[in-house]
Amino acid sequence: KKLFRFAEQLRASGMSMSNNIAEGSGSHSKKEFKNFLNIARRSTFENANILILLGRRNLITSNQQDENLN
């Protein structure tokens, strides 16, 4: 159950990254595009944090964590 919640969060933030880049591609200004890229970047930090939590709770191996963080 716990792992499923983490998986859903990873899936959502992963989709957020690509969706914000795609949406930002249709921006009319560099400032607007930069904002979408910043949101996508923050989603990568969210993913990294989830992977760190999974590792600390021994829900993934250190090798799995390293592979996904690097």
PDB file of C-alpha atoms in Angstrom:
ATOM      1  CA  LYS A   1       0.000   0.000   0.000  1.00  0.00           C
ATOM      2  CA  LYS A   2       2.806   2.395   0.965  1.00  0.00           C
ATOM      3  CA  LEU A   3       4.804   1.495  -2.121  1.00  0.00           C
ATOM      4  CA  PHE A   4       1.758   2.062  -4.331  1.00  0.00           C
ATOM      5  CA  ARG A   5       1.365   5.613  -2.961  1.00  0.00           C
ATOM      6  CA  PHE A   6       5.018   6.374  -3.652  1.00  0.00           C
ATOM      7  CA  ALA A   7       4.700   4.894  -7.148  1.00  0.00           C
ATOM      8  CA  GLU A   8       1.697   7.099  -7.858  1.00  0.00           C
ATOM      9  CA  GLN A   9       3.586  10.173  -6.638  1.00  0.00           C
ATOM     10  CA  LEU A  10       6.582   9.296  -8.839  1.00  0.00           C
ATOM     11  CA  ARG A  11       4.315   8.770 -11.828  1.00  0.00           C
ATOM     12  CA  ALA A  12       2.502  12.080 -11.249  1.00  0.00           C
ATOM     13  CA  SER A  13       5.641  14.168 -10.791  1.00  0.00           C
ATOM     14  CA  GLY A  14       7.261  12.435 -13.775  1.00  0.00           C
ATOM     15  CA  MET A  15       4.294  13.337 -15.949  1.00  0.00           C
ATOM     16  CA  SER A  16       4.379  16.863 -14.553  1.00  0.00           C
ATOM     17  CA  MET A  17       7.936  17.268 -15.836  1.00  0.00           C
ATOM     18  CA  SER A  18       7.155  16.315 -19.413  1.00  0.00           C
ATOM     19  CA  ASN A  19       3.759  18.033 -19.435  1.00  0.00           C
ATOM     20  CA  ASN A  20       5.220  21.346 -18.273  1.00  0.00           C
ATOM     21  CA  ILE A  21       7.983  21.202 -20.869  1.00  0.00           C
ATOM     22  CA  ALA A  22       5.418  20.437 -23.576  1.00  0.00           C
ATOM     23  CA  GLU A  23       3.054  23.169 -22.391  1.00  0.00           C
ATOM     24  CA  GLY A  24       5.910  25.640 -22.095  1.00  0.00           C
ATOM     25  CA  SER A  25       6.910  24.919 -25.685  1.00  0.00           C
ATOM     26  CA  GLY A  26       3.746  26.716 -26.742  1.00  0.00           C
ATOM     27  CA  SER A  27       4.602  29.834 -24.751  1.00  0.00           C
ATOM     28  CA  HIS A  28       4.505  33.227 -26.400  1.00  0.00           C
ATOM     29  CA  SER A  29       7.413  34.639 -24.431  1.00  0.00           C
ATOM     30  CA  LYS A  30      10.750  33.483 -23.080  1.00  0.00           C
ATOM     31  CA  LYS A  31       9.663  34.493 -19.577  1.00  0.00           C
ATOM     32  CA  GLU A  32       6.579  32.284 -19.746  1.00  0.00           C
ATOM     33  CA  PHE A  33       8.596  29.361 -21.175  1.00  0.00           C
ATOM     34  CA  LYS A  34      11.201  29.781 -18.429  1.00  0.00           C
ATOM     35  CA  ASN A  35       8.444  29.554 -15.809  1.00  0.00           C
ATOM     36  CA  PHE A  36       7.247  26.214 -17.216  1.00  0.00           C
ATOM     37  CA  LEU A  37      10.824  24.903 -17.250  1.00  0.00           C
ATOM     38  CA  ASN A  38      11.233  25.966 -13.633  1.00  0.00           C
ATOM     39  CA  ILE A  39       8.099  24.038 -12.654  1.00  0.00           C
ATOM     40  CA  ALA A  40       9.428  20.968 -14.504  1.00  0.00           C
ATOM     41  CA  ARG A  41      12.767  21.336 -12.710  1.00  0.00           C
ATOM     42  CA  ARG A  42      11.050  21.429  -9.325  1.00  0.00           C
ATOM     43  CA  SER A  43       9.279  18.185 -10.209  1.00  0.00           C
ATOM     44  CA  THR A  44      12.687  16.527 -10.659  1.00  0.00           C
ATOM     45  CA  PHE A  45      13.539  17.514  -7.090  1.00  0.00           C
ATOM     46  CA  GLU A  46      10.239  16.015  -5.941  1.00  0.00           C
ATOM     47  CA  ASN A  47      11.148  12.742  -7.678  1.00  0.00           C
ATOM     48  CA  ALA A  48      14.605  12.740  -6.100  1.00  0.00           C
ATOM     49  CA  ASN A  49      13.116  13.272  -2.651  1.00  0.00           C
ATOM     50  CA  ILE A  50      10.696  10.365  -3.105  1.00  0.00           C
ATOM     51  CA  LEU A  51      13.573   8.098  -4.173  1.00  0.00           C
ATOM     52  CA  ILE A  52      15.578   9.134  -1.106  1.00  0.00           C
ATOM     53  CA  LEU A  53      12.598   8.357   1.150  1.00  0.00           C
ATOM     54  CA  LEU A  54      12.121   4.965  -0.525  1.00  0.00           C
ATOM     55  CA  GLY A  55      15.783   4.186   0.119  1.00  0.00           C
ATOM     56  CA  ARG A  56      15.641   5.278   3.761  1.00  0.00           C
ATOM     57  CA  ARG A  57      12.619   3.053   4.323  1.00  0.00           C
ATOM     58  CA  ASN A  58      14.382   0.152   2.591  1.00  0.00           C
ATOM     59  CA  LEU A  59      11.647  -0.058  -0.024  1.00  0.00           C
ATOM     60  CA  ILE A  60      14.280   0.074  -2.782  1.00  0.00           C
ATOM     61  CA  THR A  61      17.907  -1.039  -2.741  1.00  0.00           C
ATOM     62  CA  SER A  62      20.765   1.426  -2.636  1.00  0.00           C
ATOM     63  CA  ASN A  63      21.664   0.323  -6.190  1.00  0.00           C
ATOM     64  CA  GLN A  64      18.149   1.127  -7.404  1.00  0.00           C
ATOM     65  CA  GLN A  65      18.293   4.486  -5.666  1.00  0.00           C
ATOM     66  CA  ASP A  66      21.706   5.315  -7.145  1.00  0.00           C
ATOM     67  CA  GLU A  67      20.646   4.265 -10.657  1.00  0.00           C
ATOM     68  CA  ASN A  68      17.648   6.568 -10.539  1.00  0.00           C
ATOM     69  CA  LEU A  69      19.333   9.539  -8.888  1.00  0.00           C
ATOM     70  CA  ASN A  70      22.394   9.591 -11.145  1.00  0.00           C
TER      71      ASN A  70
END
